[in-house]
Amino acid sequence: MHDVQFLTANKVTEKGTERIRLILEEAKNTLVDEGFAGLSFRTVAKRAGITVGNVTYYFPTKDDLLIELAGYIFDRWEAR
């Protein structure tokens, strides 16, 4: 799985790492299902079954989410 490098300085716990993966997976699914216009913190949080605050804790801005999502998708593609 994708190594969440920009968060390692914050000592992300195992639970946090899993939550980040869940957020990234649901962000990817949202892009596939609804396109870029449908990608919002609220939509990702709802799909992941977590609060918007959980999403913004790990990804303060949409740009942060998109940058990490691009790396996540690329790493998964490269692993195949």
Short mmCIF file of N, CA, C and O in Angstrom, two decimals, residues 19 22-24 26-27 30 38-56 65:
data_model
loop_
_atom_site.label_atom_id
_atom_site.label_comp_id
_atom_site.label_asym_id
_atom_site.label_seq_id
_atom_site.Cartn_x
_atom_site.Cartn_y
_atom_site.Cartn_z
N ARG A 19 -7.06 4.46 8.53
CA ARG A 19 -8.07 5.48 8.23
C ARG A 19 -7.66 6.26 6.98
O ARG A 19 -8.49 6.57 6.13
N LEU A 22 -8.40 4.19 4.01
CA LEU A 22 -9.84 4.20 3.78
C LEU A 22 -10.27 5.50 3.08
O LEU A 22 -11.03 5.47 2.10
N ILE A 23 -9.75 6.62 3.54
CA ILE A 23 -10.08 7.91 2.93
C ILE A 23 -9.62 7.94 1.48
O ILE A 23 -10.37 8.35 0.59
N LEU A 24 -8.39 7.49 1.23
CA LEU A 24 -7.87 7.50 -0.13
C LEU A 24 -8.65 6.56 -1.05
O LEU A 24 -8.94 6.90 -2.20
N GLU A 26 -11.81 5.67 -0.71
CA GLU A 26 -13.13 6.25 -0.98
C GLU A 26 -13.04 7.50 -1.85
O GLU A 26 -13.94 7.77 -2.64
N ALA A 27 -11.95 8.25 -1.74
CA ALA A 27 -11.74 9.38 -2.64
C ALA A 27 -11.59 8.88 -4.07
O ALA A 27 -12.16 9.45 -5.02
N THR A 30 -14.94 7.77 -5.33
CA THR A 30 -15.77 8.94 -5.62
C THR A 30 -15.40 9.52 -6.98
O THR A 30 -16.28 9.86 -7.77
N GLY A 38 -17.75 15.80 -8.13
CA GLY A 38 -18.39 15.14 -7.00
C GLY A 38 -17.47 14.89 -5.83
O GLY A 38 -17.91 14.44 -4.77
N LEU A 39 -16.18 15.19 -6.01
CA LEU A 39 -15.20 14.92 -4.95
C LEU A 39 -15.21 16.05 -3.93
O LEU A 39 -14.81 17.17 -4.22
N SER A 40 -15.70 15.75 -2.75
CA SER A 40 -15.70 16.71 -1.65
C SER A 40 -15.38 15.97 -0.36
O SER A 40 -15.54 14.74 -0.29
N PHE A 41 -14.94 16.69 0.64
CA PHE A 41 -14.68 16.07 1.94
C PHE A 41 -15.94 15.41 2.47
O PHE A 41 -15.90 14.33 3.03
N ARG A 42 -17.06 16.07 2.30
CA ARG A 42 -18.33 15.54 2.80
C ARG A 42 -18.68 14.22 2.13
O ARG A 42 -19.07 13.25 2.79
N THR A 43 -18.51 14.14 0.81
CA THR A 43 -18.81 12.92 0.08
C THR A 43 -17.87 11.78 0.47
O THR A 43 -18.32 10.66 0.72
N VAL A 44 -16.59 12.08 0.56
CA VAL A 44 -15.61 11.06 0.93
C VAL A 44 -15.90 10.56 2.35
O VAL A 44 -15.89 9.35 2.60
N ALA A 45 -16.16 11.47 3.26
CA ALA A 45 -16.44 11.09 4.65
C ALA A 45 -17.68 10.20 4.73
O ALA A 45 -17.67 9.18 5.43
N LYS A 46 -18.72 10.57 4.02
CA LYS A 46 -19.96 9.79 4.04
C LYS A 46 -19.71 8.38 3.51
O LYS A 46 -20.14 7.39 4.10
N ARG A 47 -18.98 8.29 2.41
CA ARG A 47 -18.70 6.98 1.82
C ARG A 47 -17.81 6.13 2.72
O ARG A 47 -17.94 4.90 2.75
N ALA A 48 -16.92 6.78 3.46
CA ALA A 48 -16.00 6.06 4.35
C ALA A 48 -16.63 5.76 5.70
O ALA A 48 -16.07 4.98 6.48
N GLY A 49 -17.77 6.37 5.99
CA GLY A 49 -18.43 6.15 7.27
C GLY A 49 -17.73 6.84 8.43
O GLY A 49 -17.75 6.35 9.56
N ILE A 50 -17.10 7.98 8.13
CA ILE A 50 -16.40 8.76 9.15
C ILE A 50 -16.87 10.21 9.07
O ILE A 50 -17.62 10.58 8.17
N THR A 51 -16.39 11.03 9.99
CA THR A 51 -16.79 12.44 9.98
C THR A 51 -15.91 13.25 9.03
O THR A 51 -14.79 12.84 8.70
N VAL A 52 -16.42 14.40 8.63
CA VAL A 52 -15.64 15.31 7.80
C VAL A 52 -14.37 15.73 8.56
O VAL A 52 -13.30 15.87 7.97
N GLY A 53 -14.50 15.90 9.87
CA GLY A 53 -13.35 16.26 10.69
C GLY A 53 -12.22 15.24 10.61
O GLY A 53 -11.04 15.60 10.65
N ASN A 54 -12.57 13.95 10.51
CA ASN A 54 -11.54 12.92 10.34
C ASN A 54 -10.80 13.10 9.02
O ASN A 54 -9.59 12.93 8.97
N VAL A 55 -11.52 13.43 7.97
CA VAL A 55 -10.89 13.64 6.67
C VAL A 55 -9.95 14.84 6.72
O VAL A 55 -8.79 14.76 6.31
N THR A 56 -10.45 15.96 7.27
CA THR A 56 -9.63 17.17 7.29
C THR A 56 -8.47 17.09 8.30
O THR A 56 -7.51 17.83 8.17
N LEU A 65 -5.33 16.24 -0.29
CA LEU A 65 -5.97 14.96 -0.59
C LEU A 65 -5.65 14.52 -2.01
O LEU A 65 -5.30 13.36 -2.25
#
